[in-house]
Short mmCIF file of C-alpha atoms and ligand atoms in Angstrom, two decimals:
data_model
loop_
_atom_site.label_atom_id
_atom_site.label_comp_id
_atom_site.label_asym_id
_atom_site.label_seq_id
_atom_site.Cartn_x
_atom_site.Cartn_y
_atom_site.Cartn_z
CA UNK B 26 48.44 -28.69 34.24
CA UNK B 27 47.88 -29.05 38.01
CA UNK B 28 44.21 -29.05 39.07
CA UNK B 29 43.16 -27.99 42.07
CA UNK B 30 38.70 -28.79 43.43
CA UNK B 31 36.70 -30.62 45.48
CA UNK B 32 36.45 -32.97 42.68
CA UNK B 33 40.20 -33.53 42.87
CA UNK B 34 40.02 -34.81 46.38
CA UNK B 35 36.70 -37.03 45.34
CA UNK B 36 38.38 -38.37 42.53
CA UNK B 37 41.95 -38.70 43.77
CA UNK B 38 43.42 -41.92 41.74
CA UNK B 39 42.17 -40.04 38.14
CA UNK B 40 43.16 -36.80 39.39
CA UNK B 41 47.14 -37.98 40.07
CA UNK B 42 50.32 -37.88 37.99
CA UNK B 43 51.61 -41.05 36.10
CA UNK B 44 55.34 -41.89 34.56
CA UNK B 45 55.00 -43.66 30.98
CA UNK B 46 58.40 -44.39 29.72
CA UNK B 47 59.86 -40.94 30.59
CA UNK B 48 56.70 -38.91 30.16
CA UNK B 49 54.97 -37.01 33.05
CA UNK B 50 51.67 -37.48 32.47
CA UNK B 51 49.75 -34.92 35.05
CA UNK B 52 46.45 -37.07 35.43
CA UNK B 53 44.92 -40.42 34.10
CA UNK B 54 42.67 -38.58 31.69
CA UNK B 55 42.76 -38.84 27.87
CA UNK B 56 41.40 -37.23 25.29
CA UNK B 57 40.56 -40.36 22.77
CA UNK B 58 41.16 -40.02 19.30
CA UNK B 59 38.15 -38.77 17.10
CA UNK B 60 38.50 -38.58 13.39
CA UNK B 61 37.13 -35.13 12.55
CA UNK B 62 37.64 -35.22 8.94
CA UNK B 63 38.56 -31.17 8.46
CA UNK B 64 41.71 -31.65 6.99
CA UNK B 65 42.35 -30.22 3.46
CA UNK B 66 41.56 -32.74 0.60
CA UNK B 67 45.09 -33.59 0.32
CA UNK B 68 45.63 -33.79 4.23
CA UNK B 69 47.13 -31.13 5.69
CA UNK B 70 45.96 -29.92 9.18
CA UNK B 71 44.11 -26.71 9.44
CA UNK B 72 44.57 -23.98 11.62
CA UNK B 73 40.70 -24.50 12.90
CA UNK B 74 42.15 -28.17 13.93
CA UNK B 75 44.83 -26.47 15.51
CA UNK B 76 42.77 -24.53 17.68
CA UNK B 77 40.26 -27.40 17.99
CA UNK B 78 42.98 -29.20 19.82
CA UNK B 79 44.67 -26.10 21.57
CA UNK B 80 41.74 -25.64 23.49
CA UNK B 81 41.75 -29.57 24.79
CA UNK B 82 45.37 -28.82 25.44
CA UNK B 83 43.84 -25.65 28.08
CA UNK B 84 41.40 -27.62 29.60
CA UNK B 85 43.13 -29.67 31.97
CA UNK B 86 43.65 -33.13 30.09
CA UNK B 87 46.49 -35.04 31.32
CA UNK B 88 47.01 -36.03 27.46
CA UNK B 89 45.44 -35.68 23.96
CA UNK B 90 45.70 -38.18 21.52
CA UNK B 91 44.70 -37.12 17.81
CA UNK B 92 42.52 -38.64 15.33
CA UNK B 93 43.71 -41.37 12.85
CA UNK B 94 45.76 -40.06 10.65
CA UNK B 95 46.75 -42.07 7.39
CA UNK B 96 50.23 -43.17 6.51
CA UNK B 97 51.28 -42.95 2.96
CA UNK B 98 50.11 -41.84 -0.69
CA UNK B 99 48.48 -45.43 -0.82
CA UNK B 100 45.72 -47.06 0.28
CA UNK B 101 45.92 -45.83 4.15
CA UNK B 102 43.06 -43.10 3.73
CA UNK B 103 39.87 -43.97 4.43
CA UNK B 104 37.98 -40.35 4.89
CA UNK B 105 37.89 -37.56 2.58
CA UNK B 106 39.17 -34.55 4.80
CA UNK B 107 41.11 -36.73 6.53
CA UNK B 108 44.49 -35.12 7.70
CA UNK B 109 47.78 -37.54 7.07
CA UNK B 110 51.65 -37.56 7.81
CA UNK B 111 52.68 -39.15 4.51
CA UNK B 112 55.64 -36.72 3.72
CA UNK B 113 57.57 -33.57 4.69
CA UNK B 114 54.53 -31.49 3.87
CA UNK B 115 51.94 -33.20 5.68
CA UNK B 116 54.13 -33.72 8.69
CA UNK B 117 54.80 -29.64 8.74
CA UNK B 118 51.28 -29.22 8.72
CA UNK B 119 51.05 -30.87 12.53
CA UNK B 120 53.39 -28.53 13.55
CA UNK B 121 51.06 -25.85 15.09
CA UNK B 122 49.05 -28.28 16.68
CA UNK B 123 52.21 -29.91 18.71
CA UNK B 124 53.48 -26.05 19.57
CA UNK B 125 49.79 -25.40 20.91
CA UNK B 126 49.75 -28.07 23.05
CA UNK B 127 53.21 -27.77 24.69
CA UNK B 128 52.62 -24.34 25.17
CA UNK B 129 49.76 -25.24 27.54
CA UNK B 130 51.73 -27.84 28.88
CA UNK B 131 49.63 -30.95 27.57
CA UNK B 132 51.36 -34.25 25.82
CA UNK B 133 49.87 -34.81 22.62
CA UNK B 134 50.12 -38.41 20.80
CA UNK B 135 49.89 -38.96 17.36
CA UNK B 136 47.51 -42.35 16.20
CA UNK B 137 48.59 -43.45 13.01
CA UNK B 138 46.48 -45.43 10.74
CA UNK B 139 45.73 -47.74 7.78
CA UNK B 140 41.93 -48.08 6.68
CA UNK B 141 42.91 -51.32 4.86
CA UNK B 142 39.27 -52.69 3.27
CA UNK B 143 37.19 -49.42 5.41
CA UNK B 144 37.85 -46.71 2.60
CA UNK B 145 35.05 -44.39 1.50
CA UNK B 146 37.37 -41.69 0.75
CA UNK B 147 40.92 -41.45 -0.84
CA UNK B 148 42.67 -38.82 -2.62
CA UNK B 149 45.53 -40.84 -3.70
CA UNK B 150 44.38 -43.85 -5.24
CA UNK B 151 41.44 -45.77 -6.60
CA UNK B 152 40.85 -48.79 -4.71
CA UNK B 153 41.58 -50.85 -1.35
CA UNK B 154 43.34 -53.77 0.29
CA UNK B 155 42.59 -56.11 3.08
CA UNK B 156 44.44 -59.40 4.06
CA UNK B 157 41.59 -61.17 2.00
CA UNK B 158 39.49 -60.17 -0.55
CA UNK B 159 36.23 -59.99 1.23
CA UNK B 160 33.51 -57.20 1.55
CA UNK B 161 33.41 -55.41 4.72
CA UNK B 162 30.10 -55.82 6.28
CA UNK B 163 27.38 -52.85 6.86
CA UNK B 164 27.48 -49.63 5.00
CA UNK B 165 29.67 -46.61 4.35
CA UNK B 166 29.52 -44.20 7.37
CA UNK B 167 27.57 -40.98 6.31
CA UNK B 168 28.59 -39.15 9.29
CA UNK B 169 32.54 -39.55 7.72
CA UNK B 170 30.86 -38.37 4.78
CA UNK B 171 30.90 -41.74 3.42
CA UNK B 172 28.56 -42.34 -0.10
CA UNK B 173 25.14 -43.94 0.23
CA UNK B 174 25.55 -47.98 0.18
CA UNK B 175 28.36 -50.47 1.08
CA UNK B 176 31.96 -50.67 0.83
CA UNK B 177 34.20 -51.12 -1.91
CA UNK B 178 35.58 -54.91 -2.52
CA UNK B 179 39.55 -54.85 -1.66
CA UNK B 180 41.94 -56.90 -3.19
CA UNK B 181 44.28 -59.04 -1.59
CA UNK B 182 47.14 -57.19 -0.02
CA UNK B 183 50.29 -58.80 -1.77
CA UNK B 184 53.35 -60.14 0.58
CA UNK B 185 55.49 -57.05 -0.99
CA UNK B 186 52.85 -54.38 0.09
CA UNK B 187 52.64 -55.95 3.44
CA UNK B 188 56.22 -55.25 3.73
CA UNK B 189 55.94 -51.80 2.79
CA UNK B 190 53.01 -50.56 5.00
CA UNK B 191 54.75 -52.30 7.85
CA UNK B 192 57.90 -49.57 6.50
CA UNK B 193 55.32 -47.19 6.44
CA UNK B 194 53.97 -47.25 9.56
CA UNK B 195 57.42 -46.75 10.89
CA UNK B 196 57.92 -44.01 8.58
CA UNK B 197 54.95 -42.16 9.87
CA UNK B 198 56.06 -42.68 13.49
CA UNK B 199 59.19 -41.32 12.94
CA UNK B 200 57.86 -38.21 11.11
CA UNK B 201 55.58 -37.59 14.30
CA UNK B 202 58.45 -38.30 15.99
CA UNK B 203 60.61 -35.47 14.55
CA UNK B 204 57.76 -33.03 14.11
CA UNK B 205 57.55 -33.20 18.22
CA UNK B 206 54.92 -35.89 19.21
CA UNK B 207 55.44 -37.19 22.81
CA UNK B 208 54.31 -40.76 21.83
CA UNK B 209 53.08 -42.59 19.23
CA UNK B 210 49.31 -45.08 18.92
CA UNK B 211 48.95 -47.31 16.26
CA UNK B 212 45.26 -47.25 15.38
CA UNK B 213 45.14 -51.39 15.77
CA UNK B 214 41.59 -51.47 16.86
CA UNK B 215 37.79 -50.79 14.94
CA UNK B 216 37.93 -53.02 12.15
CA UNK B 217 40.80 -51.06 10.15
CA UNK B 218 43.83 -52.89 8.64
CA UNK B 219 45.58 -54.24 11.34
CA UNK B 220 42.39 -55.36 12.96
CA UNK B 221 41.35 -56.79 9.53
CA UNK B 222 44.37 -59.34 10.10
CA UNK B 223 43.13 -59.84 13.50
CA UNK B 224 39.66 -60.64 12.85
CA UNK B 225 38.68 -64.31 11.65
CA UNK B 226 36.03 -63.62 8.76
CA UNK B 227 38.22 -60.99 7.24
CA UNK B 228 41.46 -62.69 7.40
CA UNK B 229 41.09 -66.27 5.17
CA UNK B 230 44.84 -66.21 4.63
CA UNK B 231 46.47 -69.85 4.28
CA UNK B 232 50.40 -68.11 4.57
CA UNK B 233 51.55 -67.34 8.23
CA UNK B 234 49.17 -64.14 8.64
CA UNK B 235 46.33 -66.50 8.49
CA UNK B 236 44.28 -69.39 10.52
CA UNK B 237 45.19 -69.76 14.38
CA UNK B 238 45.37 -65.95 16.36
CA UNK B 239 48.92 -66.39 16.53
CA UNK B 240 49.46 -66.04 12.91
CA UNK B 241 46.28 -63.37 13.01
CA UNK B 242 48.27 -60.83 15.58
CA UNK B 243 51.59 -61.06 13.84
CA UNK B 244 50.76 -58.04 11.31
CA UNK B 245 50.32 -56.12 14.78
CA UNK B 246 53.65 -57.01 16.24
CA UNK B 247 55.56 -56.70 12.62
CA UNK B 248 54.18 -52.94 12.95
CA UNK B 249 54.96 -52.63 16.69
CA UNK B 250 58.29 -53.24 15.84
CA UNK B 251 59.00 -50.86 13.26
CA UNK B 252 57.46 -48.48 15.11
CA UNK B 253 59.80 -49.17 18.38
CA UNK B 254 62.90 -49.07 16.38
CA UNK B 255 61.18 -46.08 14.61
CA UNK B 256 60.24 -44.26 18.13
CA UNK B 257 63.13 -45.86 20.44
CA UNK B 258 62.77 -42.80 23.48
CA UNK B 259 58.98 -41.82 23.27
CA UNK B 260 55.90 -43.57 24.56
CA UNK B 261 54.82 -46.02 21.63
CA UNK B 262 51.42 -48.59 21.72
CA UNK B 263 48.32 -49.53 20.28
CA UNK B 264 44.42 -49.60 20.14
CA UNK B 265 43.00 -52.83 20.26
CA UNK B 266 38.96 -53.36 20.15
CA UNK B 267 37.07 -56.53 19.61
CA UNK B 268 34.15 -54.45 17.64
CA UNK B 269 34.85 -52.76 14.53
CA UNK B 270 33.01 -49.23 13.45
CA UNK B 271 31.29 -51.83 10.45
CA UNK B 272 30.45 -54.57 13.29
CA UNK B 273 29.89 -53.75 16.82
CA UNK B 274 28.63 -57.53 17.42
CA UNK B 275 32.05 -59.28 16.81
CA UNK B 276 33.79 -60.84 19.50
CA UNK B 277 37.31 -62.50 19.28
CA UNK B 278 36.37 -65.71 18.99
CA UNK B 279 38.99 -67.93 21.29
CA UNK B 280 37.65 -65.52 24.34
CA UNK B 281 40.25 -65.47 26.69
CA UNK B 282 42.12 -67.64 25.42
CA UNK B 283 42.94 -65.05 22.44
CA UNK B 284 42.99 -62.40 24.41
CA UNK B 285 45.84 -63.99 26.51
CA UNK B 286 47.80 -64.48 22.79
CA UNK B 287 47.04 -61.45 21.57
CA UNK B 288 48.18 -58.92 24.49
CA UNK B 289 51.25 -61.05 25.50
CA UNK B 290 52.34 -61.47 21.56
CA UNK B 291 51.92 -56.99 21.86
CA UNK B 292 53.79 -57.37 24.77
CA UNK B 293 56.90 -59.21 23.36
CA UNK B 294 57.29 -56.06 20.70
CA UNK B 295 58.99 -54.12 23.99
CA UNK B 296 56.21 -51.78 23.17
CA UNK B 297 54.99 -49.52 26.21
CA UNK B 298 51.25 -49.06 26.64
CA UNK B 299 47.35 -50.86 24.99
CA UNK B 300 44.73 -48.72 24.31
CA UNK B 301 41.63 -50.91 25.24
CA UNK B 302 38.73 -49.49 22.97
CA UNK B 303 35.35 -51.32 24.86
CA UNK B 304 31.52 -50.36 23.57
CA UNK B 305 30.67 -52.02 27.14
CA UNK B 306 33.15 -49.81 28.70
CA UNK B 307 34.64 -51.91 31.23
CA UNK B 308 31.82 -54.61 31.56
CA UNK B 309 33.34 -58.11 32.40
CA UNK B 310 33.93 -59.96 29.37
CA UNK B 311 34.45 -63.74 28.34
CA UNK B 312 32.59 -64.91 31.98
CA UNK B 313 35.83 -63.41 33.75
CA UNK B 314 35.93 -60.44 36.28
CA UNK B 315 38.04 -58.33 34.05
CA UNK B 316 36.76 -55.92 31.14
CA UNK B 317 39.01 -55.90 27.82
CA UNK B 318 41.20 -53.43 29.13
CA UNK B 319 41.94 -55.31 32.41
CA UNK B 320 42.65 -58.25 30.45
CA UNK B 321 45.35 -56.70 28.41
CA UNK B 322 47.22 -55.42 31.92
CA UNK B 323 46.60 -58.68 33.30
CA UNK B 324 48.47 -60.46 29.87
CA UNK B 325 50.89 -57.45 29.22
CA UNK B 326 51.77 -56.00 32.50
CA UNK B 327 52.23 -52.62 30.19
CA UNK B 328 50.25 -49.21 30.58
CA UNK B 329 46.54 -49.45 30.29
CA UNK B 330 44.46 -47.43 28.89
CA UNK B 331 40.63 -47.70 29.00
CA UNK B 332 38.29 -46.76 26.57
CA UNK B 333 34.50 -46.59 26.54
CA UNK B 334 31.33 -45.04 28.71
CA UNK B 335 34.15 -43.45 31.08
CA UNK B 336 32.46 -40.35 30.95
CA UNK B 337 30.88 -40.63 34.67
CA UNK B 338 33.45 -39.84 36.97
CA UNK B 339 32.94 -42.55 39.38
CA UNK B 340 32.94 -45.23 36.76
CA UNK B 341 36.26 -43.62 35.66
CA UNK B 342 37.66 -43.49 39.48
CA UNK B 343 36.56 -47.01 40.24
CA UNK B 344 38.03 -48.97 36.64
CA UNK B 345 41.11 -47.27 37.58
CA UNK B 346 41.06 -48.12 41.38
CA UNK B 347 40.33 -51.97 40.24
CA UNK B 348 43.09 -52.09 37.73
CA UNK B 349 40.90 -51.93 34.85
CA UNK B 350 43.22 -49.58 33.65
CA UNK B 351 46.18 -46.82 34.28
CA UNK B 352 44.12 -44.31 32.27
CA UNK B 353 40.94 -43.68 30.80
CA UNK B 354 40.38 -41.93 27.79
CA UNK B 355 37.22 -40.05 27.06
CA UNK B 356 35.21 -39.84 23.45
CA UNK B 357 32.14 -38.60 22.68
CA UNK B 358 32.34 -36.52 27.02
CA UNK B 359 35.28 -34.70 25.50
CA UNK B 360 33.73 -33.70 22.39
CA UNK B 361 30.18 -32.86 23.91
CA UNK B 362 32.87 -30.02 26.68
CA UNK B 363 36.19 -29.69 25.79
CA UNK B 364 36.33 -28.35 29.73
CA UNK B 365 35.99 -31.94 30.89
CA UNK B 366 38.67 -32.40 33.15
CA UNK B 367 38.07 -28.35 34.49
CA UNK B 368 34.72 -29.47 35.25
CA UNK B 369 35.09 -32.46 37.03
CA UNK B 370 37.73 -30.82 39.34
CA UNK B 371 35.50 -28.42 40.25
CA UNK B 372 32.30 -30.78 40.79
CA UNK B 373 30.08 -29.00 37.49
CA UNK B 374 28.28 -31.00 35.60
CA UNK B 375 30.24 -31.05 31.76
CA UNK B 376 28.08 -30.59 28.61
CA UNK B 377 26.58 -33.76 27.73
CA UNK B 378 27.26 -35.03 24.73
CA UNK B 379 23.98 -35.01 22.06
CA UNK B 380 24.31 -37.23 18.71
CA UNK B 381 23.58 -33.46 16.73
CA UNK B 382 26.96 -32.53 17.75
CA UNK B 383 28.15 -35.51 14.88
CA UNK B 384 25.40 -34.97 12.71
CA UNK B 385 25.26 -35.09 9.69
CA UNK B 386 29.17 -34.91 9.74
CA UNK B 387 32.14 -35.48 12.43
CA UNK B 388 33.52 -32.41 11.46
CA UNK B 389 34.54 -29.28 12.95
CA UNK B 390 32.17 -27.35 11.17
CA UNK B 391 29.25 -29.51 12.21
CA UNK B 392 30.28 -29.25 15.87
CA UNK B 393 30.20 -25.20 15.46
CA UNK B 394 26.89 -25.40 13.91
CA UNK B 395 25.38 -27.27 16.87
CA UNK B 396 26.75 -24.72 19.03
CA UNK B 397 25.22 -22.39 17.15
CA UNK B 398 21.65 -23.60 17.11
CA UNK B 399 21.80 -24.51 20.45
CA UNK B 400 23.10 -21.66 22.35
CA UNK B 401 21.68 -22.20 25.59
CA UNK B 402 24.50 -23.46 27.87
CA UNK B 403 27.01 -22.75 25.74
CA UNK B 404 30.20 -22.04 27.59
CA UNK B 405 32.52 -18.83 26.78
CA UNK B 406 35.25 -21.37 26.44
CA UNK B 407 32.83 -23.45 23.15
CA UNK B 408 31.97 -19.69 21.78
CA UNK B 409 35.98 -18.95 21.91
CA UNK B 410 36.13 -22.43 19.89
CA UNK B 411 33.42 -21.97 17.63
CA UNK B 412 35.14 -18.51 16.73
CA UNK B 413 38.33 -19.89 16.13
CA UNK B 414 36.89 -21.69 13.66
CA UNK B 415 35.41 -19.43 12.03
CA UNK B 416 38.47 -18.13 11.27
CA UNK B 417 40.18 -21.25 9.81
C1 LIG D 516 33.39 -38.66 16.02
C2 LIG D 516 34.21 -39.82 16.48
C3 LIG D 516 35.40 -40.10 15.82
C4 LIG D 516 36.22 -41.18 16.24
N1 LIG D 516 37.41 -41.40 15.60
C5 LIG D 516 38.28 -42.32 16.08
C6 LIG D 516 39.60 -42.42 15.58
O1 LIG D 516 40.04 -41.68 14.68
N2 LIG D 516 40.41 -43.37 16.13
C7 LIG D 516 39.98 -44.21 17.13
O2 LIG D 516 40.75 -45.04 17.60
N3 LIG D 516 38.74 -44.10 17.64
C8 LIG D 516 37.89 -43.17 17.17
N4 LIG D 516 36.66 -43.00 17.75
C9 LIG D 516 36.29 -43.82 18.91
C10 LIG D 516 36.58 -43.08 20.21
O3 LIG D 516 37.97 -42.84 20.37
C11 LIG D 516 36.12 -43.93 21.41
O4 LIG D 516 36.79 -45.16 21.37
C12 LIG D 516 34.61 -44.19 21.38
O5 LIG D 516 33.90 -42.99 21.15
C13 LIG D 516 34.15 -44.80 22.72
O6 LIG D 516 34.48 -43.95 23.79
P1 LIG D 516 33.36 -43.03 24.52
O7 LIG D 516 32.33 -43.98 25.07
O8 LIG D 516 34.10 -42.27 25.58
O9 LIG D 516 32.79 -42.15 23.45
C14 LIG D 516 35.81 -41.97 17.33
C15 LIG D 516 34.61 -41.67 17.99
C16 LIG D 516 33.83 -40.61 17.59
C17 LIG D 516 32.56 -40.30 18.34
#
């Protein structure tokens, strides 16, 4: 969708088109992936999450990329409610959400994920793996409906299984793939699986997964490439973070020096963009001018995106204007006013967003429920949603 406003001509490098691999892509602004646990309890997609992302896919968002969704009938859930593309079944499921989006003209991207050692919630099987058998720091997450207290203990992922989710991961792409998805993210960032390899105090592996970040980032690129051969003629990437949703403190400890490995290693996997997921938004890191995300174009010369606090318009138009990024993706903005993008092209002020729209849960339901109690300001467009729902 074309948008026309003053904001348009204020904002003019967020507001223009961009090429990814042979995408259109109308404007630089993303809807980020937000786990929404509404799903059935065996993963199938809803027609309330359907409409939840039909009416992103009207609102003027140059592209919408969907929550983590879990990869097999093993250990890759983490939420209860959490939708998957494991099989035929699942991957029919997504069907009505791709068809709402094209009809509105908006790319949608699938993320595809493994929660590894972060599982508070899985149909399939008792249990959980991680490249080392250590307990994930902090406590389940309530607001994923996770139970009161910490996480489980994984087990050590065995060399055969590490084959097989790598297969899996491929799998899954492909099944987005064929069920229409314009691209594919692999949900590399937050402290899930892949990120588990990536991180030092989680990965104590002696084989060649473990010790320098070389060895740490090759789980990444063994999935990058299954998912390129997977996904040859669509957009493919990944979400890298240095925080985790367990551990916001952590930073990768070789600084730049990692961060040089780690995006030119992603690089090498002829992948196409990095999702750069930031709590300081794009705040220099590692004493250098550059935030995360500008790092990774500086070390990958890929597609950018940036993640975190983008929400404000001119912090948007400038990260993208210094090369911070190619795109910016918006979180908690887009789920506080679906009408984001509408709004900043026409110089409104959006919705912003209020922690009661999460609470107690990150669900659909919960969203419709703040609506309801608060129904001053409440747009036509959130009343339209909130109905839809209803009807799910
Ligand atoms: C309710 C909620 C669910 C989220 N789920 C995911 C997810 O499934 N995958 C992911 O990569 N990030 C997830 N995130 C992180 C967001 O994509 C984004 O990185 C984060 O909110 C920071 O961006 P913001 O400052 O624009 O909100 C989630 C965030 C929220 C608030």
């Amino acid at each position: 969708m074309t948008l026309t406003g003053p904001g348009v001509e204020k904002f003019p490098t967020l507001f223009s088109s961009y090429k990814l691999k042979n995408l259109n892509i109308s404007n630089r602004c993303i809807v980020s992936p937000m786990t929404r646990t509404s799903a059935t309890e065996d993963g199938l997609v809803t027609n309330q999450i359907a409409d939840y992302y039909a009416r992103y896919a009207r609102s003027g968002w140059g592209l919408i990329i969907t929550e983590g969704t879990y990869i097999d009938f093993r250990y890759s859930q983490g939420y209860t409610y959490q939708p998957g593309i494991a099989d035929e079944r699942q991957q029919e499921s997504w069907r009505k959400v791709v068809e709402a989006s094209h009809a509105a003209g908006t790319p949608i991207f699938m993320q595809i994920f493994h929660c590894g050692a972060i599982n508070q919630g899985n149909y399939w099987v008792e249990g959980s793996i991680a490249p080392s058998v250590v307990k994930p720091k902090g406590e389940q997450i309530p607001r994923y409906r996770g139970a009161a207290g910490g996480f489980q203990t994984p087990r050590e992922i065995t060399n055969e299984e590490i084959e097989t989710v790598v297969e899996s991961f491929g799998e899954a792409a492909k099944r987005a793939d064929e069920v229409g998805f314009d691209g594919i993210e692999v949900h590399g960032a937050n402290g899930y699986l892949p990120d588990q390899f990536l991180t030092k105090y989680t990965n104590q592996r002696e084989d060649d997964y473990g010790g320098p970040i070389e060895n740490r980032i090759k789980f990444h690129c063994k999935i990058m490439n299954a998912v390129r051969s997977a996904v040859p003629n669509k957009p493919v990437g990944v979400r890298i973070s240095q925080t985790k949703v367990n551990d916001f403190e952590y930073n990768w400890p070789g600084g730049i020096s990692d961060a040089e490995v780690i995006f030119s290693k992603l690089a090498e996997t002829g992948i196409d963009f990095i999702d750069c997921s930031a709590h300081l938004g794009v705040t220099p890191i590692f004493d250098t001018k550059n935030s995360l995300s500008g790092l990774a174009k500086k070390y990958s010369g890929l597609t950018v995106i940036s993640n975190g606090k983008l929400q404000d318009p001119i912090v948007a138009e400038k990260a993208l204007i210094e090369s911070e990024g190619d795109f910016v993706a918006i979180g908690k903005g887009a789920l506080a006013d679906f009408e984001w993008p509408l709004k900043i092209a026409a110089e409104n002020d959006p919705f912003p967003f209020d922690p009661g729209m999460i609470t107690p849960y990150a669900t659909l339901d919960c969203n419709k429920d703040f609506w309801t109690k608060n129904p001053d300001g409440v747009s036509s467009e959130i009343v339209e949603a909130r109905d839809a729902g209803e009807r799910a």
